[in-house]
Amino acid sequence: MQFIPKTVPENQSQIIPVKESPPPEVVTFDVGGMKCAGCAASVERQLMQHSGVISACVNLAVEVATIECQPGAVDAEALAKKLTDNGFPSQSRLGENQREAEAAAIERRRQEIRQQINQLSIALILIILSGLGHILGTKAPILSNIWFHWGLATLALLLPGRPIIVDGCRSLWRNAPNMNTLVALGAVTAYTASNAALLFPRMGWECFFDEPVMLLGFILLGKTLEQQARRRAASALQALIALQPATARLVDFKLPILDLDSQELPANSTSAVYNPQYIEIPADRVRVGEWLQVLPGEKFPVDGEVCEGKTTVDESMLTGESMPVLKQPGDTVAAGTINKSGAVVMRATRTGQETTVAQMVALVQAAQTRKAPIQHLADTVAGYFVYGVMAISALTFLFWYFAGTHIWPSVLLGHNMGHGASGMGHGALGMGNQLSITDYQSPLLLSLKLAIAVLVIACPCALGLATPTAILVGSGIGAERGLLIRGGDVLERVHQLDTVVFDKTGTLTTGNLTLTDYLPIFQNSELDLNSDINVGNKQDICSTISTISTIDSKLLQIAAAVERGACHPIAAAILRESQQQGLPLLPADDFYTEPGFGVSALVEGQRVFAGNAEWMNQQGVAVAAELLESCQGKTAVYVASGGVLLGVIGLKDTLRPDAKAAVDRLRGMGLRVIMLTGDTASAALVVAQQLGLAAADVLAEVRPEGKARAIASLQAQGCKVAVVGDGINDAPALAQADVGIGLHCGTDVAVETAQIVLMRNALMDVVESIDLGRATFNKIRQNLFWAFAYNTLGIPIAAGLLLPATGILLSPAAAGAFMAFSSVSVVTNSLLLRRKFRG
């Protein structure tokens, strides 16, 4: 099969440049007091109104707000105070107080849950007492007395309902009504109407004191279940935060002998008192370069390098890989991983917020505050939702009072709205009266009940929690498995993908090239390279390394001297082979690298070039056609000096063990897989054939700056492209792609540019990350559909849509129960995502 590498047009799409300018300052706040999507929209609006703020994003599920602002333009503490003054207690996470702020936020949430449980317990007791009055009837005169039920309703408003009513009224006063406003209006209106019926029995109204009791009880039950579910959803992030150790054991690197076999600590080790062998200090005080002792069973306090000792390390909390990894001197270790078997001494290389686990926490937290574009409609609706519900409630009252009861007078007969608490006696102030059923309702009372039902059935919480809870669970699952997805916008783009582009070297292959063969031809610099005799020599063009003579090894020495100034897998392979053969490095200087072509340097005073055939052509060095054909299927490095070709070295890369399985899985998911490489067409074809890729799915001989153009070309054809890479030269392509997937073992530039980071450096994780992204986005769509469908159907039914035809209507208490169920169902549906990725 003849392989023709594709060329990339120059003008098919605009290339997105990698921005060199420093990013805007990012400030994160813990924000309390948010009850629904309306509150989140209010906080976001207040943040955006502050001068210097570029963008703001508020996450209701984790109660966190993040702003991007011009560097130095925003006083975080002043902004936090502004939010606090407006009813949203806030605290910034800046600098050294970040860990303390996170701990305070976690403790605050725990206290809120305890308070809600206490309030719910009181509400349930009141509901039980109210229900017993209707169940027992005349058998328990006290429990069925109308004044007893008045007392229960009053206690419900003063005790468990007080925080809801107070917050709802304050929010309404601040012109930022929320869910509590709707509940407070409904409960207080029902209580007031029942009081009017009790005090003025001649109006003919019924008392429904049980409505506010049950309404508040159901609301508190829903809030408590929702908080518990949200805490479960955030458990993965909390576990990640808990990985960061609090203390470190600093040892003196000048000590000639360290007792690495001792696993027992001195008696005073619990304090930070100086010990001749070590000092125990806070982990965030460790500085780069300091030596630390880590005993079996302890967590590594910072990222570092093992200097003395040997052990196995459990890295499952970072990578998801359960098998312990052997660590010896020279190996790297990450903060938060567990030392399993032996005591070691390590040297700190990254501390504080620079450690791997700290960066993972920061990335997951940032992901949970980034919204999916699909959420924008919900945010827009949420901003006006409460006002709209109050308007619909008022219109419901006006319609039924002035028109509905006259058009359908039968609706006033036989409808007691729900549960057994609906009809309470109301004669002679109702003193001592037993509960009775009323067959007739006044138009005013029916209209009022329907208006209350509209208020309490509306659920802005479901709209506000639909996206963040799904992202919360999805990002948590990803963190547990070493798949770091940067936000909801990335999830939406993952769902739209139809093409995955892999870089070849170091991504599909191991990146550890080996020298297979080469031909030194520098013995006669006058050699005519276009001659059939000189090139062929009637022998193998490339003799195997095992047959290299002492004289021939000069080519390897020269190549190693030039490649010493390069940072590339090819350079590493040549240098490694030179070291293995014990060849001394020749002196070289004035190094120059031309990305995608080759390198040059002055070796023993002579300018030497090493690179591909095109690099040779640019230097005026002729490469015979037969020589090019002889290295088909391999990566060829040509070496030349003074316009003469000195020789050619052949290298070969090996495929990753999981590359074929990953490619097959992706194609099975309906994705097109493309390989992108700067290597020769023949070398790319060998790898493509091993992966089962067609020639049309291979882009070869693409220079680093051309990789972004290749991705832009695919996008211009309508493709939604993901790029998987690990090197500096992949960064432009990762930035250009709709979704960039970076291998964590690669360069920092590639990792920073990518939208998905794979901690485990396994290609099957590419499949897992796309699968997780798709599943999470499907949950977002399900949640939003349910939230919109619930409110779209629930509000008209509560307003009496079915009443004339079927006689079906909802009592305020039943409406409150449905509202509580709505928000709980959204969070529960998000938690079901864990069932798909269990194990």
Short mmCIF file of C-alpha atoms in Angstrom, two decimals, residues 137 140-146 148-149 434:
data_model
loop_
_atom_site.label_atom_id
_atom_site.label_comp_id
_atom_site.label_asym_id
_atom_site.label_seq_id
_atom_site.Cartn_x
_atom_site.Cartn_y
_atom_site.Cartn_z
CA GLY A 137 -60.96 12.13 66.72
CA ALA A 140 -58.80 12.19 72.33
CA PRO A 141 -60.71 15.46 72.85
CA ILE A 142 -57.60 17.47 73.65
CA LEU A 143 -55.73 16.41 70.48
CA SER A 144 -58.74 17.23 68.29
CA ASN A 145 -59.43 20.61 69.87
CA ILE A 146 -59.11 23.48 67.39
CA PHE A 148 -54.62 22.69 70.25
CA HIS A 149 -54.04 22.75 66.50
CA GLN A 434 -64.23 18.75 67.36
#
